[in-house]
CSV table of C-alpha atoms and ligand atoms in Angstrom, one decimal:
chain,number,residue,atom,x,y,z
A,86,UNK,CA,13.8,6.3,-8.7
A,87,UNK,CA,11.7,5.2,-5.7
A,88,UNK,CA,9.4,8.3,-5.5
A,89,UNK,CA,7.2,6.7,-2.7
A,90,UNK,CA,10.1,6.2,-0.3
A,91,UNK,CA,11.5,9.6,-1.1
A,92,UNK,CA,8.2,11.3,-0.5
A,93,UNK,CA,7.7,9.4,2.8
A,94,UNK,CA,11.2,10.3,4.0
A,95,UNK,CA,10.8,14.0,3.1
A,96,UNK,CA,7.5,14.3,4.9
A,97,UNK,CA,8.9,12.4,7.9
A,98,UNK,CA,12.0,14.6,8.1
A,99,UNK,CA,9.9,17.8,7.9
A,100,UNK,CA,7.5,16.7,10.6
A,101,UNK,CA,10.0,15.1,12.9
A,102,UNK,CA,12.4,18.1,12.9
A,103,UNK,CA,9.9,20.9,12.3
A,104,UNK,CA,11.7,22.1,9.1
A,105,UNK,CA,9.8,23.5,6.0
A,106,UNK,CA,9.4,20.7,3.5
A,107,UNK,CA,11.0,22.9,0.8
A,108,UNK,CA,14.3,22.9,2.8
A,109,UNK,CA,14.5,19.1,2.7
A,110,UNK,CA,16.8,17.5,0.1
A,111,UNK,CA,17.6,13.8,-0.5
A,112,UNK,CA,20.9,12.0,-0.9
A,113,UNK,CA,20.5,8.7,-2.9
A,114,UNK,CA,23.4,6.2,-2.8
A,115,UNK,CA,22.8,3.0,-4.8
A,116,UNK,CA,23.8,-0.5,-3.8
A,117,UNK,CA,26.5,-2.0,-6.0
A,118,UNK,CA,27.5,-5.3,-7.5
A,119,UNK,CA,31.0,-6.4,-8.6
A,120,UNK,CA,30.7,-9.1,-11.2
A,121,UNK,CA,34.4,-9.5,-11.7
A,122,UNK,CA,37.4,-8.2,-9.6
A,123,UNK,CA,36.5,-9.6,-6.2
A,124,UNK,CA,38.9,-9.1,-3.3
A,125,UNK,CA,41.6,-7.5,-5.3
A,126,UNK,CA,40.8,-3.8,-4.7
A,127,UNK,CA,42.8,-3.8,-1.4
A,128,UNK,CA,45.8,-5.1,-3.4
A,129,UNK,CA,45.4,-2.1,-5.9
A,130,UNK,CA,43.9,-4.4,-8.6
A,131,UNK,CA,41.4,-3.6,-11.3
A,132,UNK,CA,37.7,-4.2,-10.7
A,133,UNK,CA,34.4,-4.0,-12.5
A,134,UNK,CA,31.1,-2.7,-11.0
A,135,UNK,CA,27.5,-1.6,-11.6
A,136,UNK,CA,25.1,0.3,-9.4
A,137,UNK,CA,21.6,-1.1,-8.9
A,138,UNK,CA,18.2,0.5,-8.9
A,139,UNK,CA,17.9,-0.1,-5.2
A,140,UNK,CA,19.4,2.5,-2.9
A,141,UNK,CA,20.0,4.0,0.5
A,142,UNK,CA,18.2,7.3,0.8
A,143,UNK,CA,18.8,10.1,3.4
A,144,UNK,CA,16.3,13.0,3.5
A,145,UNK,CA,18.0,15.9,5.3
A,146,UNK,CA,18.0,19.6,6.1
A,147,UNK,CA,20.8,21.7,7.6
A,148,UNK,CA,20.4,21.8,11.4
A,149,UNK,CA,21.8,25.4,11.4
A,150,UNK,CA,23.6,24.4,14.6
A,151,UNK,CA,26.4,22.0,15.5
A,152,UNK,CA,24.1,19.0,16.0
A,153,UNK,CA,23.7,16.0,13.8
A,154,UNK,CA,20.4,14.2,14.6
A,155,UNK,CA,19.3,11.2,12.5
A,156,UNK,CA,16.5,8.7,12.6
A,157,UNK,CA,16.1,5.6,10.4
A,158,UNK,CA,13.0,4.0,9.0
A,159,UNK,CA,14.8,0.6,9.4
A,160,UNK,CA,16.7,0.7,12.6
A,161,UNK,CA,15.5,1.7,16.1
A,162,UNK,CA,16.8,4.6,18.1
A,163,UNK,CA,18.2,8.0,17.2
A,164,UNK,CA,21.8,9.1,16.4
A,165,UNK,CA,22.6,12.5,18.0
A,166,UNK,CA,26.0,14.1,18.5
A,167,UNK,CA,27.7,17.4,18.1
A,168,UNK,CA,30.1,17.9,15.2
A,169,UNK,CA,32.6,19.4,17.8
A,170,UNK,CA,32.7,16.1,19.8
A,171,UNK,CA,32.5,13.1,17.5
A,172,UNK,CA,32.1,10.0,19.7
A,173,UNK,CA,34.1,6.8,19.0
A,174,UNK,CA,32.5,3.9,17.1
A,175,UNK,CA,30.0,1.7,18.9
A,176,UNK,CA,29.8,-1.9,17.9
A,177,UNK,CA,27.0,-2.7,15.5
A,178,UNK,CA,25.5,0.8,15.7
A,179,UNK,CA,24.1,2.4,12.5
A,180,UNK,CA,25.1,5.8,13.8
A,181,UNK,CA,28.8,4.9,13.2
A,182,UNK,CA,28.5,5.9,9.6
A,183,UNK,CA,27.3,9.4,10.5
A,184,UNK,CA,30.0,9.9,13.1
A,185,UNK,CA,32.6,8.5,10.7
A,186,UNK,CA,31.4,10.8,7.9
A,187,UNK,CA,31.6,13.9,10.0
A,188,UNK,CA,35.1,13.0,11.3
A,189,UNK,CA,36.4,12.2,7.8
A,190,UNK,CA,35.0,15.4,6.3
A,191,UNK,CA,36.4,17.6,9.1
A,192,UNK,CA,39.9,16.3,8.4
A,193,UNK,CA,39.7,18.3,5.1
A,194,UNK,CA,36.8,20.8,5.3
A,195,UNK,CA,35.2,23.1,7.8
A,196,UNK,CA,31.6,22.3,8.7
A,197,UNK,CA,29.3,25.2,9.7
A,198,UNK,CA,26.2,23.1,10.3
A,199,UNK,CA,25.1,19.6,11.2
A,200,UNK,CA,22.1,18.0,9.6
A,201,UNK,CA,18.7,16.7,10.7
A,202,UNK,CA,17.7,13.7,8.7
A,203,UNK,CA,16.0,10.3,8.2
A,204,UNK,CA,17.6,7.3,6.4
A,205,UNK,CA,16.1,4.4,4.7
A,206,UNK,CA,17.6,1.4,2.9
A,207,UNK,CA,16.2,-2.1,3.2
A,208,UNK,CA,19.0,-4.2,1.8
A,209,UNK,CA,21.4,-4.1,4.6
A,210,UNK,CA,22.1,-7.9,4.7
A,211,UNK,CA,25.6,-7.6,3.2
A,212,UNK,CA,27.1,-8.1,-0.2
A,213,UNK,CA,25.7,-5.0,-1.9
A,214,UNK,CA,27.8,-2.5,0.1
A,215,UNK,CA,25.1,-1.0,2.3
A,216,UNK,CA,27.9,0.3,4.5
A,217,UNK,CA,29.6,2.3,1.8
A,218,UNK,CA,26.1,3.4,0.5
A,219,UNK,CA,25.1,4.9,3.8
A,220,UNK,CA,28.6,6.4,4.3
A,221,UNK,CA,28.4,8.1,0.8
A,222,UNK,CA,24.8,9.3,1.3
A,223,UNK,CA,25.8,10.9,4.6
A,224,UNK,CA,28.9,12.5,3.1
A,225,UNK,CA,26.8,14.0,0.3
A,226,UNK,CA,24.1,15.2,2.8
A,227,UNK,CA,26.7,17.0,5.0
A,228,UNK,CA,28.4,18.5,2.0
A,229,UNK,CA,25.1,19.8,0.5
A,230,UNK,CA,24.1,21.2,3.9
A,231,UNK,CA,27.4,23.1,4.1
A,232,UNK,CA,27.6,24.2,0.5
A,233,UNK,CA,30.8,22.2,0.0
A,234,UNK,CA,31.8,21.2,-3.6
A,235,UNK,CA,33.5,17.8,-3.4
A,236,UNK,CA,34.4,15.7,-6.4
A,237,UNK,CA,33.5,12.0,-6.6
A,238,UNK,CA,37.2,11.2,-6.5
A,239,UNK,CA,37.6,13.0,-3.2
A,240,UNK,CA,34.4,11.3,-1.9
A,241,UNK,CA,36.1,8.0,-2.7
A,242,UNK,CA,38.9,9.0,-0.3
A,243,UNK,CA,36.6,10.3,2.3
A,244,UNK,CA,34.5,7.2,2.4
A,245,UNK,CA,37.7,5.2,2.6
A,246,UNK,CA,38.6,7.3,5.7
A,247,UNK,CA,35.3,6.3,7.3
A,248,UNK,CA,35.8,2.6,6.6
A,249,UNK,CA,39.6,2.2,7.1
A,250,UNK,CA,40.1,4.9,9.7
A,251,UNK,CA,36.9,5.2,11.8
A,252,UNK,CA,35.6,1.6,11.4
A,253,UNK,CA,38.9,-0.3,11.2
A,254,UNK,CA,38.0,-2.4,8.1
A,255,UNK,CA,41.1,-2.8,5.8
A,256,UNK,CA,39.1,-2.8,2.6
A,257,UNK,CA,39.8,-1.2,-0.7
A,258,UNK,CA,37.9,1.5,-2.7
A,259,UNK,CA,35.7,-0.8,-4.8
A,260,UNK,CA,32.4,-0.2,-3.0
A,261,UNK,CA,32.4,3.6,-2.8
A,262,UNK,CA,34.0,4.0,-6.3
A,263,UNK,CA,31.2,1.8,-7.7
A,264,UNK,CA,28.5,3.8,-5.8
A,265,UNK,CA,29.9,7.2,-6.9
A,266,UNK,CA,31.0,6.5,-10.5
A,267,UNK,CA,28.5,4.0,-12.0
A,268,UNK,CA,26.2,4.8,-14.8
A,269,UNK,CA,23.0,3.1,-15.9
A,270,UNK,CA,23.5,0.4,-18.6
A,271,UNK,CA,27.3,0.6,-18.3
A,272,UNK,CA,30.0,-1.5,-16.8
A,273,UNK,CA,32.4,0.7,-14.7
A,274,UNK,CA,36.0,-0.4,-14.8
A,275,UNK,CA,38.2,1.0,-12.0
A,276,UNK,CA,41.9,0.8,-11.5
A,277,UNK,CA,42.4,0.9,-7.8
A,278,UNK,CA,46.1,1.8,-8.2
A,279,UNK,CA,45.8,4.8,-10.4
A,280,UNK,CA,42.2,5.6,-9.5
A,281,UNK,CA,41.4,5.9,-13.2
A,282,UNK,CA,38.0,4.7,-14.3
A,283,UNK,CA,36.2,4.0,-17.6
A,284,UNK,CA,32.6,3.2,-18.6
A,285,UNK,CA,31.8,0.5,-21.1
A,286,UNK,CA,28.3,0.8,-22.6
A,287,UNK,CA,26.1,-2.3,-22.7
A,288,UNK,CA,26.2,-3.1,-26.5
A,289,UNK,CA,22.6,-4.5,-26.1
A,290,UNK,CA,21.5,-1.2,-24.7
A,291,UNK,CA,20.5,-2.5,-21.3
A,292,UNK,CA,19.1,-5.8,-22.6
A,293,UNK,CA,21.1,-9.0,-23.0
A,294,UNK,CA,20.8,-10.1,-19.4
A,295,UNK,CA,19.0,-9.5,-16.1
A,296,UNK,CA,20.7,-9.1,-12.7
A,297,UNK,CA,19.4,-11.5,-10.0
A,298,UNK,CA,20.3,-11.0,-6.3
A,299,UNK,CA,19.7,-13.9,-3.9
A,300,UNK,CA,20.0,-13.2,-0.2
A,301,UNK,CA,21.2,-16.1,2.0
A,302,UNK,CA,19.5,-14.6,5.1
A,303,UNK,CA,22.9,-14.6,6.9
A,304,UNK,CA,23.9,-11.2,8.3
A,305,UNK,CA,27.2,-10.3,10.1
A,306,UNK,CA,29.4,-7.2,10.0
A,307,UNK,CA,32.6,-7.5,8.0
A,308,UNK,CA,34.9,-6.3,10.7
A,309,UNK,CA,34.0,-9.4,12.7
A,310,UNK,CA,34.9,-11.8,9.8
A,311,UNK,CA,38.2,-13.0,8.3
A,312,UNK,CA,38.2,-10.1,5.9
A,313,UNK,CA,41.2,-8.3,7.6
A,314,UNK,CA,43.0,-11.6,8.0
A,315,UNK,CA,42.8,-12.3,4.2
A,316,UNK,CA,44.2,-8.8,3.6
A,317,UNK,CA,47.1,-9.5,5.9
A,318,UNK,CA,47.8,-12.8,4.0
A,319,UNK,CA,47.9,-10.9,0.7
A,320,UNK,CA,50.3,-8.3,2.2
A,321,UNK,CA,52.5,-11.1,3.5
A,322,UNK,CA,52.5,-12.7,0.0
A,323,UNK,CA,53.4,-9.4,-1.7
A,324,UNK,CA,56.2,-8.8,0.8
A,325,UNK,CA,57.8,-12.2,0.2
A,326,UNK,CA,57.5,-11.9,-3.6
A,327,UNK,CA,59.0,-8.4,-3.6
A,328,UNK,CA,61.9,-9.6,-1.3
A,329,UNK,CA,62.5,-12.6,-3.6
A,330,UNK,CA,62.6,-10.2,-6.6
A,331,UNK,CA,65.0,-7.8,-4.8
A,332,UNK,CA,62.3,-5.0,-4.7
A,333,UNK,CA,61.4,-4.7,-1.0
A,334,UNK,CA,61.1,-0.9,-1.4
A,335,UNK,CA,58.0,-1.3,-3.6
A,336,UNK,CA,54.5,-0.9,-1.9
A,337,UNK,CA,53.6,-4.2,-0.3
A,338,UNK,CA,50.5,-5.0,-2.4
A,339,UNK,CA,50.2,-7.8,-5.0
A,340,UNK,CA,49.8,-5.2,-7.8
A,341,UNK,CA,53.4,-4.2,-7.3
A,342,UNK,CA,54.5,-7.5,-8.8
A,343,UNK,CA,54.3,-8.0,-12.6
A,344,UNK,CA,52.8,-11.5,-13.6
A,345,UNK,CA,56.2,-12.7,-14.9
A,346,UNK,CA,57.9,-11.9,-11.7
A,347,UNK,CA,55.1,-13.7,-9.8
A,348,UNK,CA,55.7,-16.8,-11.9
A,349,UNK,CA,59.4,-16.7,-11.3
A,350,UNK,CA,59.2,-16.1,-7.5
A,351,UNK,CA,56.0,-17.9,-6.4
A,352,UNK,CA,57.9,-20.9,-5.0
A,353,UNK,CA,58.7,-18.7,-1.9
A,354,UNK,CA,55.1,-18.6,-0.7
A,355,UNK,CA,53.5,-20.8,1.9
A,356,UNK,CA,50.2,-22.5,1.1
A,357,UNK,CA,47.8,-19.8,2.2
A,358,UNK,CA,49.9,-17.0,0.6
A,359,UNK,CA,50.2,-19.0,-2.6
A,360,UNK,CA,46.4,-19.3,-2.8
A,361,UNK,CA,45.8,-15.6,-2.2
A,362,UNK,CA,48.3,-14.6,-4.8
A,363,UNK,CA,46.9,-17.0,-7.3
A,364,UNK,CA,43.4,-15.6,-6.8
A,365,UNK,CA,44.8,-12.1,-7.3
A,366,UNK,CA,46.6,-12.8,-10.6
A,367,UNK,CA,43.8,-15.0,-12.1
A,368,UNK,CA,41.2,-12.4,-11.1
A,369,UNK,CA,43.1,-9.6,-12.8
A,370,UNK,CA,43.1,-11.7,-15.9
A,371,UNK,CA,39.4,-12.4,-15.6
A,372,UNK,CA,38.7,-8.7,-15.3
A,373,UNK,CA,40.7,-8.1,-18.5
A,374,UNK,CA,38.8,-10.8,-20.4
A,375,UNK,CA,35.5,-9.8,-18.9
A,376,UNK,CA,35.8,-6.3,-20.1
A,377,UNK,CA,36.4,-7.6,-23.7
A,378,UNK,CA,33.5,-10.0,-23.4
A,379,UNK,CA,31.2,-7.2,-22.2
A,380,UNK,CA,32.2,-4.9,-25.1
A,381,UNK,CA,31.5,-7.8,-27.5
A,382,UNK,CA,28.1,-8.5,-25.9
A,383,UNK,CA,29.3,-12.0,-25.1
A,384,UNK,CA,27.2,-12.6,-22.0
A,385,UNK,CA,27.9,-16.4,-22.0
A,386,UNK,CA,31.7,-15.7,-21.6
A,387,UNK,CA,31.1,-12.9,-19.1
A,388,UNK,CA,29.0,-15.3,-17.1
A,389,UNK,CA,31.6,-18.1,-17.2
A,390,UNK,CA,34.2,-15.7,-15.9
A,391,UNK,CA,31.9,-14.9,-13.0
A,392,UNK,CA,31.5,-18.6,-12.2
A,393,UNK,CA,35.3,-19.0,-12.3
A,394,UNK,CA,35.7,-15.9,-10.1
A,395,UNK,CA,33.3,-17.4,-7.6
A,396,UNK,CA,35.2,-20.7,-7.6
A,397,UNK,CA,38.5,-18.9,-7.0
A,398,UNK,CA,37.0,-17.0,-4.1
A,399,UNK,CA,36.1,-20.3,-2.5
A,400,UNK,CA,39.1,-22.4,-3.4
A,401,UNK,CA,42.0,-19.9,-3.5
A,402,UNK,CA,40.9,-16.8,-1.6
A,403,UNK,CA,39.1,-19.2,0.9
A,404,UNK,CA,36.4,-16.7,1.8
A,405,UNK,CA,32.7,-17.4,2.0
A,406,UNK,CA,30.7,-19.4,4.5
A,407,UNK,CA,28.6,-22.6,4.1
A,408,UNK,CA,25.2,-21.0,3.2
A,409,UNK,CA,26.8,-18.6,0.6
A,410,UNK,CA,28.8,-21.5,-0.9
A,411,UNK,CA,25.6,-23.6,-1.1
A,412,UNK,CA,23.9,-20.7,-2.8
A,413,UNK,CA,26.7,-20.3,-5.3
A,414,UNK,CA,26.5,-24.0,-6.1
A,415,UNK,CA,22.8,-24.0,-6.6
A,416,UNK,CA,23.1,-21.0,-8.9
A,417,UNK,CA,25.6,-23.0,-11.1
A,418,UNK,CA,22.8,-25.5,-11.9
A,419,UNK,CA,19.9,-23.0,-12.2
A,420,UNK,CA,18.1,-22.7,-15.6
A,421,UNK,CA,18.7,-19.3,-17.2
A,422,UNK,CA,21.8,-18.4,-15.1
A,423,UNK,CA,24.7,-17.2,-17.2
A,424,UNK,CA,27.1,-16.8,-14.3
A,425,UNK,CA,27.1,-16.2,-10.5
A,426,UNK,CA,29.4,-15.5,-7.6
A,427,UNK,CA,29.3,-14.0,-4.1
A,428,UNK,CA,28.2,-10.5,-4.5
A,429,UNK,CA,30.6,-9.0,-1.8
A,430,UNK,CA,33.1,-10.5,0.5
A,431,UNK,CA,31.1,-13.7,0.8
A,432,UNK,CA,31.3,-14.1,4.5
A,433,UNK,CA,27.5,-13.3,4.7
A,434,UNK,CA,24.8,-11.6,2.5
A,435,UNK,CA,24.1,-12.4,-1.0
A,436,UNK,CA,25.1,-13.9,-4.4
A,437,UNK,CA,24.7,-12.1,-7.7
A,438,UNK,CA,23.9,-13.8,-10.9
A,439,UNK,CA,23.6,-12.7,-14.5
A,440,UNK,CA,20.6,-14.4,-16.0
A,441,UNK,CA,19.1,-14.7,-19.5
A,442,UNK,CA,16.5,-12.0,-20.3
A,443,UNK,CA,13.1,-12.6,-18.7
A,444,UNK,CA,14.3,-15.5,-16.6
A,445,UNK,CA,15.2,-13.7,-13.4
A,446,UNK,CA,12.0,-14.2,-11.5
A,447,UNK,CA,11.7,-17.9,-12.2
A,448,UNK,CA,15.4,-18.5,-11.6
A,449,UNK,CA,15.1,-16.7,-8.2
A,450,UNK,CA,12.2,-19.0,-7.2
A,451,UNK,CA,14.0,-22.1,-8.4
A,452,UNK,CA,17.1,-21.2,-6.3
A,453,UNK,CA,15.2,-20.3,-3.2
A,454,UNK,CA,13.2,-23.5,-3.3
A,455,UNK,CA,16.4,-25.6,-3.2
A,456,UNK,CA,18.3,-23.3,-0.8
A,457,UNK,CA,15.4,-23.2,1.7
A,458,UNK,CA,15.4,-27.0,1.8
A,459,UNK,CA,19.1,-27.0,2.6
A,460,UNK,CA,19.0,-24.2,5.1
A,461,UNK,CA,15.5,-24.3,6.8
A,462,UNK,CA,16.9,-22.1,9.6
A,463,UNK,CA,17.6,-19.3,7.1
A,464,UNK,CA,14.6,-20.0,4.9
A,465,UNK,CA,12.4,-17.1,6.2
A,466,UNK,CA,15.1,-14.4,5.9
A,467,UNK,CA,16.3,-15.6,2.4
A,468,UNK,CA,14.8,-13.8,-0.7
A,469,UNK,CA,15.6,-12.9,-4.3
A,470,UNK,CA,15.3,-9.7,-6.3
A,471,UNK,CA,15.6,-8.9,-10.0
A,472,UNK,CA,17.4,-5.6,-10.5
A,473,UNK,CA,18.2,-3.1,-13.2
A,474,UNK,CA,21.4,-1.0,-13.3
A,475,UNK,CA,21.3,2.7,-12.2
A,476,UNK,CA,23.3,5.9,-12.1
A,477,UNK,CA,25.7,6.6,-9.2
A,478,UNK,CA,25.1,8.6,-6.0
A,479,UNK,CA,23.6,12.1,-6.1
A,480,UNK,CA,21.8,14.7,-4.1
A,481,UNK,CA,18.2,15.4,-5.3
A,482,UNK,CA,17.6,19.0,-4.6
A,483,UNK,CA,14.4,20.8,-3.9
A,484,UNK,CA,13.6,21.7,-7.5
A,485,UNK,CA,13.9,18.1,-8.7
A,486,UNK,CA,12.0,16.8,-5.7
A,487,UNK,CA,9.1,19.2,-6.4
A,488,UNK,CA,9.0,17.9,-10.0
A,489,UNK,CA,9.0,14.3,-8.8
A,490,UNK,CA,6.2,14.8,-6.3
A,491,UNK,CA,4.2,16.8,-8.9
A,492,UNK,CA,4.4,13.9,-11.3
A,493,UNK,CA,3.7,11.3,-8.6
A,494,UNK,CA,0.6,13.1,-7.3
A,495,UNK,CA,-0.9,13.6,-10.8
A,496,UNK,CA,-1.6,10.3,-12.6
A,497,UNK,CA,-2.3,12.2,-15.9
A,498,UNK,CA,1.4,13.3,-15.9
A,499,UNK,CA,2.5,9.7,-15.4
A,500,UNK,CA,0.8,8.5,-18.5
A,501,UNK,CA,3.1,7.5,-21.5
A,502,UNK,CA,2.9,10.4,-24.0
A,503,UNK,CA,1.8,8.4,-27.1
A,504,UNK,CA,-1.1,6.6,-25.6
B,526,LIG,C1,33.8,-5.8,0.5
B,526,LIG,C2,34.9,-4.7,0.7
B,526,LIG,C3,35.4,-4.3,-0.7
B,526,LIG,C4,35.9,-5.5,-1.5
B,526,LIG,C5,34.8,-6.6,-1.5
B,526,LIG,C6,35.3,-7.9,-2.2
B,526,LIG,O1,32.7,-5.3,-0.2
B,526,LIG,O2,34.3,-3.6,1.3
B,526,LIG,O3,36.5,-3.4,-0.5
B,526,LIG,O4,37.1,-6.0,-1.1
B,526,LIG,O5,34.4,-6.9,-0.2
B,526,LIG,O6,35.6,-7.7,-3.5
């Protein structure tokens, strides 16, 4: 837990909005990775995920009126609106997530109060689900300020309403499900059709590998990429396969088609549809094998599956962009890397790699050295980070905050007990 940033956010919120510090709470929503199961959540596929020890934080207090007023430590300007008149989205504005969260929540719950708050989250470059993280953090803040009890499952739906409804991105539930359901040292498996999820403990108890994130330096919002176009191609493939199988009444997603029916009917697909469908069915199989490899502690196999998933994203799903594809290729040759792929959609942002223990730092430097030579224009913005896994999103209330600050301000309480 990043006590320094939490402390700073709380003090800033109290000062900025004139609220007593003991009324300030903090919503923490971690960034996520998806080692296997890329681009199949919107087709109701099965995915895997882990939350990282890097997060979006929102310090907040109830406004005790109808206003939501937010500042950010990372973005300029202030977001301010009344919960009675939620303005439409504005292109590229970080306030969209707050407006979307209020609108989504009000479709199901009554809000008495808005919030005053300050947000912070420095990894907004894409690939780690910063959008879902800020959306989830704001949902949790508004719920806490209004004494609403909402389950993680309902929050998955609410965040989907922000993304699909308010923002117009036709994505699935991978991001917010990973952010809400993950547990430290565990692989979270999510069935996006049934919404069932399971946790698989790391048999090496958190050891066995490190997680390396490498940012390409390229940033761009997903709604402006080919993301929605790819979703439409998957839908078209599903509709043709279902028609060929005489099952046009089934939901038009690729998960509606069993693998045997896909094999029997795939000749009806055009080239683009055939590639998208192939990615879906192969990726489903990789998720199945990956879960077994994880349970057996076979990190080599898990890594190979990630490499194959990355290859399929480029060749069959045809997402990605030249800098991310170069980064993926460099990672394939990097000493210590067990496996790597685009971390998110691949149209911008970062790659994620599983690396041998104690090699993350050196592997990151090795990759960046080569990448910067290939992309001098992005060299300054590119960086790498070795991460740990973490628990899913939560609100840190005043009692826990008091405990955290107490320990942070007293070095004696920070000392390991047996020394
Ligand atoms: C983005 C979307 C997710 C998912 C991934 C790719 O992060 O928001 O729903 O489709 O891309 O796996």
